[in-house]
């Protein structure tokens, strides 16, 4: 607040003079030129205009009443422009009342993360019932008041669908913003078989196929279990969105002919290894899987969920 803006607007000059005569306040005498120079560094600024207060009756700064605003600035000189030769500018300033932007930003990101989770669930439902999805549906059913952030939310949800569930959100009508949900790499396996038929498992299948290619076509099962454990997936987990991992890899996917699980020839005691099954070889190729794994690996890592929500 400048000197021309008083904390108590419209106060008569007589009241200011009376303050100078009140008990406990000391009149200030006009100093000589030498005294002004000697004491210029400790001069005191008063709320009110200089014309309203006679030099001989300047009171000491009044105390700020309890409950009154404590953020006023008693100066008519812009910050950073004070003279280096003379007077200093005193400020009566209390704690800032402006909101801290950090918690606000944190709350926004939490809300956006929730919207990503909600959209993933919505897209999974559409995949399970084999229905296309439109941008208008996503905005109305999920995004709602966060429509300005739709591109980011949709991008993150689509990436999660591809990496974790092996489902591509493919736009088939750009004008109408209509999308189909299809399995990656053209695999015919919908990933809804096994213990938990509500969670697509194509993403994990592609990951295992990629491990086999990278590690040498015929891969000891111990190497596959170790690779999955690095992703937070363990054999014997009590709760997993993929069900029981050993059964899924050694029985379900073997029956689907995507994997071949066999004893290592001549091993004693018996050891086992994984290979691609005939269905995997027919529907995709080593090169396509490696390209997919490279694309996924170049992105920010997405942790595999270890249990249902």
Coordinates of C-alpha atoms in Angstrom, one line a residue:
X1 CA 0.0 0.0 0.0
X2 CA 1.4 3.4 -0.9
X3 CA 1.6 6.3 1.4
X4 CA -1.5 7.9 -0.1
X5 CA -3.5 4.7 0.9
X6 CA -4.1 4.8 4.6
X7 CA -5.0 1.8 6.7
X8 CA -7.8 3.9 8.2
X9 CA -9.2 6.0 5.3
X10 CA -10.7 9.4 5.9
X11 CA -9.2 9.9 9.4
X12 CA -9.2 13.7 10.2
X13 CA -6.0 15.6 10.8
X14 CA -7.1 16.5 14.3
X15 CA -7.2 12.8 15.2
X16 CA -3.7 12.4 14.0
X17 CA -2.6 15.4 16.1
X18 CA -4.4 13.9 19.1
X19 CA -2.5 10.7 18.7
X20 CA 0.7 12.7 19.1
X21 CA -0.5 14.0 22.5
X22 CA -1.7 10.6 23.7
X23 CA 0.0 9.1 26.7
X24 CA 2.9 6.8 25.9
X25 CA 3.7 8.6 22.6
X26 CA 6.7 10.9 22.3
X27 CA 6.8 14.0 20.1
X28 CA 9.5 14.0 17.4
X29 CA 11.4 17.3 17.0
X30 CA 12.6 18.4 13.6
X31 CA 16.3 17.5 13.4
X32 CA 19.0 19.8 12.0
X33 CA 20.5 19.1 8.6
X34 CA 23.5 17.3 10.3
X35 CA 21.1 15.2 12.4
X36 CA 19.1 14.3 9.3
X37 CA 22.2 13.1 7.5
X38 CA 23.4 11.1 10.6
X39 CA 20.0 9.4 11.1
X40 CA 18.7 9.0 7.6
X41 CA 19.3 5.3 7.6
X42 CA 16.9 4.8 10.5
X43 CA 14.1 7.1 9.4
X44 CA 10.5 5.9 10.1
X45 CA 7.7 5.8 7.5
X46 CA 4.1 6.5 8.7
X47 CA 0.8 5.5 7.1
X48 CA -1.0 8.5 5.7
X49 CA 0.1 11.4 3.5
X50 CA 3.1 13.5 4.4
X51 CA 0.9 16.7 4.0
X52 CA -1.6 15.4 6.6
X53 CA 1.0 15.1 9.4
X54 CA 3.0 18.1 10.6
X55 CA 6.6 17.4 10.9
X56 CA 6.7 18.3 14.6
X57 CA 3.9 16.0 15.5
X58 CA 4.9 12.7 13.8
X59 CA 3.8 9.9 16.1
X60 CA 5.5 6.5 16.3
X61 CA 4.0 3.8 14.1
X62 CA 0.7 2.6 15.5
X63 CA 0.3 -1.0 16.4
X64 CA -1.7 -3.1 13.9
X65 CA -5.0 -4.0 15.6
X66 CA -5.6 -7.7 16.1
X67 CA -7.7 -9.0 13.2
X68 CA -6.7 -6.2 10.8
X69 CA -4.9 -6.9 7.5
X70 CA -1.2 -7.6 8.1
X71 CA -0.1 -7.5 4.5
X72 CA -0.1 -3.7 3.9
X73 CA 3.1 -2.1 2.7
X74 CA 3.8 1.4 3.9
X75 CA 5.9 2.9 1.1
X76 CA 5.3 5.0 -2.0
X77 CA 8.6 3.8 -3.6
X78 CA 8.4 0.7 -5.8
X79 CA 10.3 -2.3 -4.5
X80 CA 13.9 -2.5 -5.8
X81 CA 14.1 1.3 -6.6
X82 CA 15.2 2.7 -3.2
X83 CA 18.0 5.2 -3.1
X84 CA 21.3 3.9 -2.0
X85 CA 22.3 7.2 -0.5
X86 CA 19.6 7.9 2.0
X87 CA 16.5 6.5 3.6
X88 CA 15.6 2.8 3.8
X89 CA 12.0 1.6 3.3
X90 CA 10.4 -0.3 6.1
X91 CA 7.6 -2.8 5.4
X92 CA 4.9 -4.0 7.7
X93 CA 4.2 -7.3 6.1
X94 CA 2.6 -10.5 7.4
X95 CA 2.4 -14.0 6.1
X96 CA 1.3 -14.4 2.5
X97 CA -2.3 -15.5 2.0
X98 CA -1.7 -16.7 -1.6
X99 CA -2.2 -20.5 -2.0
X100 CA 0.8 -22.7 -2.3
X101 CA 0.8 -24.0 -5.9
X102 CA 2.6 -27.3 -5.1
X103 CA -0.4 -29.0 -3.2
X104 CA -2.8 -27.7 -5.9
X105 CA -0.7 -29.3 -8.6
X106 CA -0.3 -32.5 -6.7
X107 CA -4.1 -32.7 -6.3
X108 CA -4.6 -32.2 -10.0
X109 CA -2.2 -35.0 -10.9
X110 CA -3.9 -37.3 -8.5
X111 CA -7.2 -36.5 -10.1
X112 CA -5.8 -37.1 -13.6
X113 CA -4.3 -40.4 -12.5
X114 CA -7.7 -41.5 -11.3
X115 CA -9.2 -40.6 -14.6
X116 CA -6.6 -42.7 -16.4
X117 CA -7.5 -45.7 -14.2
X118 CA -11.2 -45.1 -14.8
X119 CA -10.7 -44.9 -18.5
X120 CA -8.7 -48.1 -18.6
X121 CA -11.5 -49.9 -16.8
X122 CA -14.0 -48.4 -19.2
X123 CA -12.0 -49.6 -22.2
X124 CA -11.6 -53.1 -20.8
X125 CA -15.4 -53.4 -20.5
X126 CA -15.7 -52.3 -24.1
X127 CA -13.1 -54.9 -25.1
X128 CA -14.9 -57.7 -23.2
X129 CA -18.2 -57.1 -24.9
X130 CA -16.5 -56.5 -28.3
X131 CA -18.0 -53.0 -28.7
X132 CA -16.3 -50.0 -30.4
X133 CA -15.9 -46.8 -28.3
X134 CA -16.2 -43.2 -29.3
X135 CA -14.5 -40.1 -27.9
X136 CA -17.9 -38.7 -27.0
X137 CA -18.6 -41.8 -24.8
X138 CA -15.3 -41.4 -23.1
X139 CA -15.9 -37.7 -22.4
X140 CA -19.4 -38.2 -21.1
X141 CA -18.9 -41.4 -19.1
X142 CA -15.4 -40.9 -17.7
X143 CA -13.6 -37.7 -18.4
X144 CA -16.4 -35.3 -17.6
X145 CA -15.1 -32.1 -16.1
X146 CA -11.5 -32.9 -17.2
X147 CA -12.2 -32.6 -20.9
X148 CA -9.3 -30.1 -21.4
X149 CA -6.9 -33.0 -20.4
X150 CA -8.5 -35.6 -22.6
X151 CA -5.5 -36.0 -25.0
X152 CA -3.2 -36.8 -22.1
X153 CA -5.6 -39.1 -20.2
X154 CA -6.5 -40.9 -23.4
X155 CA -2.8 -41.3 -24.4
X156 CA -1.8 -42.7 -21.0
X157 CA -4.8 -45.1 -20.9
X158 CA -4.1 -46.4 -24.4
X159 CA -0.4 -47.0 -23.5
X160 CA -1.4 -48.9 -20.4
X161 CA -3.8 -51.0 -22.4
X162 CA -1.1 -51.9 -24.9
X163 CA 1.7 -52.6 -22.5
X164 CA -0.1 -54.4 -19.7
X165 CA -3.1 -56.0 -21.6
X166 CA -1.8 -56.3 -25.1
X167 CA -4.7 -54.4 -26.5
X168 CA -4.4 -51.7 -29.1
X169 CA -6.9 -48.8 -29.1
X170 CA -7.2 -48.4 -32.9
X171 CA -9.0 -45.4 -34.5
X172 CA -11.2 -46.6 -37.4
X173 CA -13.1 -43.4 -38.1
X174 CA -11.1 -40.2 -37.6
X175 CA -14.0 -38.0 -38.4
X176 CA -16.3 -39.6 -35.9
X177 CA -13.5 -40.4 -33.4
X178 CA -14.5 -44.1 -33.3
X179 CA -12.1 -46.7 -31.9
X180 CA -11.9 -50.5 -32.0
X181 CA -10.1 -52.5 -29.3
X182 CA -7.9 -55.2 -30.9
X183 CA -5.2 -57.5 -29.7
X184 CA -1.6 -56.4 -30.6
X185 CA 0.4 -58.0 -33.4
X186 CA -2.8 -59.5 -34.9
X187 CA -2.9 -62.4 -32.4
X188 CA -6.3 -64.1 -32.4
X189 CA -6.1 -64.9 -28.7
X190 CA -8.4 -62.5 -26.8
X191 CA -6.6 -63.2 -23.6
X192 CA -9.8 -63.8 -21.6
X193 CA -9.2 -67.5 -20.9
X194 CA -7.8 -69.0 -17.7
X195 CA -8.7 -68.6 -14.1
X196 CA -9.7 -64.9 -14.4
X197 CA -11.6 -64.3 -17.6
X198 CA -12.2 -60.6 -16.9
X199 CA -8.6 -59.6 -17.4
X200 CA -7.0 -59.8 -20.9
X201 CA -3.6 -61.6 -20.7
X202 CA -2.4 -61.0 -24.3
X203 CA 0.1 -58.4 -23.0
X204 CA 1.8 -60.9 -20.7
X205 CA 1.8 -63.5 -23.5
X206 CA 3.6 -61.1 -25.8
X207 CA 6.1 -60.3 -23.0
X208 CA 6.8 -64.0 -22.6
X209 CA 7.2 -64.6 -26.3
X210 CA 9.6 -61.7 -26.4
X211 CA 11.7 -63.2 -23.5
X212 CA 12.0 -66.4 -25.4
X213 CA 13.3 -64.7 -28.6
X214 CA 15.7 -62.5 -26.7
X215 CA 17.1 -65.3 -24.5
X216 CA 17.6 -67.8 -27.4
X217 CA 14.5 -69.5 -28.8
X218 CA 14.7 -72.4 -26.3
X219 CA 14.8 -70.9 -22.8
X220 CA 15.0 -72.7 -19.4
X221 CA 11.9 -72.1 -17.4
X222 CA 14.0 -70.7 -14.6
X223 CA 15.0 -67.8 -16.8
X224 CA 11.3 -67.1 -17.6
X225 CA 10.3 -67.1 -13.9
X226 CA 13.3 -64.8 -13.1
X227 CA 12.3 -62.4 -15.8
X228 CA 8.7 -62.3 -14.6
X229 CA 9.8 -61.7 -11.0
X230 CA 11.7 -58.6 -12.1
X231 CA 8.3 -57.3 -13.2
X232 CA 6.8 -58.1 -9.8
X233 CA 5.1 -61.3 -11.0
X234 CA 5.9 -64.4 -9.0
X235 CA 4.9 -68.1 -9.2
X236 CA 2.5 -68.9 -6.4
X237 CA 1.2 -65.4 -5.8
X238 CA -2.0 -65.5 -3.9
X239 CA -3.6 -62.7 -5.9
X240 CA -2.7 -61.8 -9.4
X241 CA -4.7 -60.2 -12.2
X242 CA -3.4 -63.0 -14.4
X243 CA -4.3 -65.9 -12.1
X244 CA -1.8 -68.6 -11.2
X245 CA 1.3 -67.9 -13.4
X246 CA 2.6 -71.5 -13.5
X247 CA -0.7 -72.9 -14.7
X248 CA -1.1 -70.1 -17.2
X249 CA 2.2 -70.7 -18.8
X250 CA 2.6 -74.4 -18.6
X251 CA -1.0 -75.5 -19.2
X252 CA -3.3 -72.7 -20.6
X253 CA -1.0 -71.3 -23.1
X254 CA 0.3 -74.7 -24.1
X255 CA -3.2 -75.8 -24.8
X256 CA -3.8 -72.7 -26.8
X257 CA -0.6 -73.7 -28.8
X258 CA 1.2 -70.4 -28.1
X259 CA 3.9 -72.0 -26.0
X260 CA 5.6 -75.3 -26.0
X261 CA 6.7 -76.5 -22.6
X262 CA 9.0 -79.6 -22.7
X263 CA 11.7 -81.4 -20.9
X264 CA 15.2 -80.6 -21.8
X265 CA 16.5 -83.6 -23.7
X266 CA 18.8 -85.8 -21.7
X267 CA 18.4 -83.8 -18.5
X268 CA 18.6 -85.8 -15.2
X269 CA 17.1 -84.7 -12.9
X270 CA 14.5 -83.4 -15.4
X271 CA 14.6 -79.8 -16.4
X272 CA 12.1 -77.9 -18.6
X273 CA 12.2 -75.2 -21.2
X274 CA 9.9 -72.9 -23.1
X275 CA 9.6 -72.5 -26.9
X276 CA 7.2 -70.7 -29.2
X277 CA 4.2 -72.9 -30.0
X278 CA 2.8 -73.5 -33.6
X279 CA 0.0 -70.9 -33.2
X280 CA 2.5 -68.1 -32.2
X281 CA 4.6 -69.0 -35.2
X282 CA 1.6 -68.9 -37.5
X283 CA 0.1 -65.6 -36.3
X284 CA 3.2 -63.5 -35.8
X285 CA 7.0 -63.6 -36.2
X286 CA 10.2 -63.1 -34.1
X287 CA 10.8 -59.8 -35.8
X288 CA 7.4 -58.4 -35.1
X289 CA 7.6 -59.4 -31.4
X290 CA 11.1 -57.9 -31.1
X291 CA 9.9 -54.6 -32.7
X292 CA 7.0 -54.5 -30.3
X293 CA 9.2 -55.2 -27.2
X294 CA 11.6 -52.4 -28.4
X295 CA 8.8 -49.9 -28.7
X296 CA 7.4 -50.8 -25.3
X297 CA 10.9 -50.7 -23.7
X298 CA 11.5 -47.2 -25.1
X299 CA 8.7 -45.8 -23.1
X300 CA 8.4 -44.8 -19.5
X301 CA 8.2 -48.1 -17.5
X302 CA 4.7 -49.1 -16.5
X303 CA 4.6 -51.4 -13.5
X304 CA 2.5 -54.6 -14.0
X305 CA -0.3 -54.7 -11.4
X306 CA 0.2 -57.6 -9.1
X307 CA -3.4 -57.9 -7.9
X308 CA -6.9 -56.9 -8.9
X309 CA -8.2 -53.4 -7.8

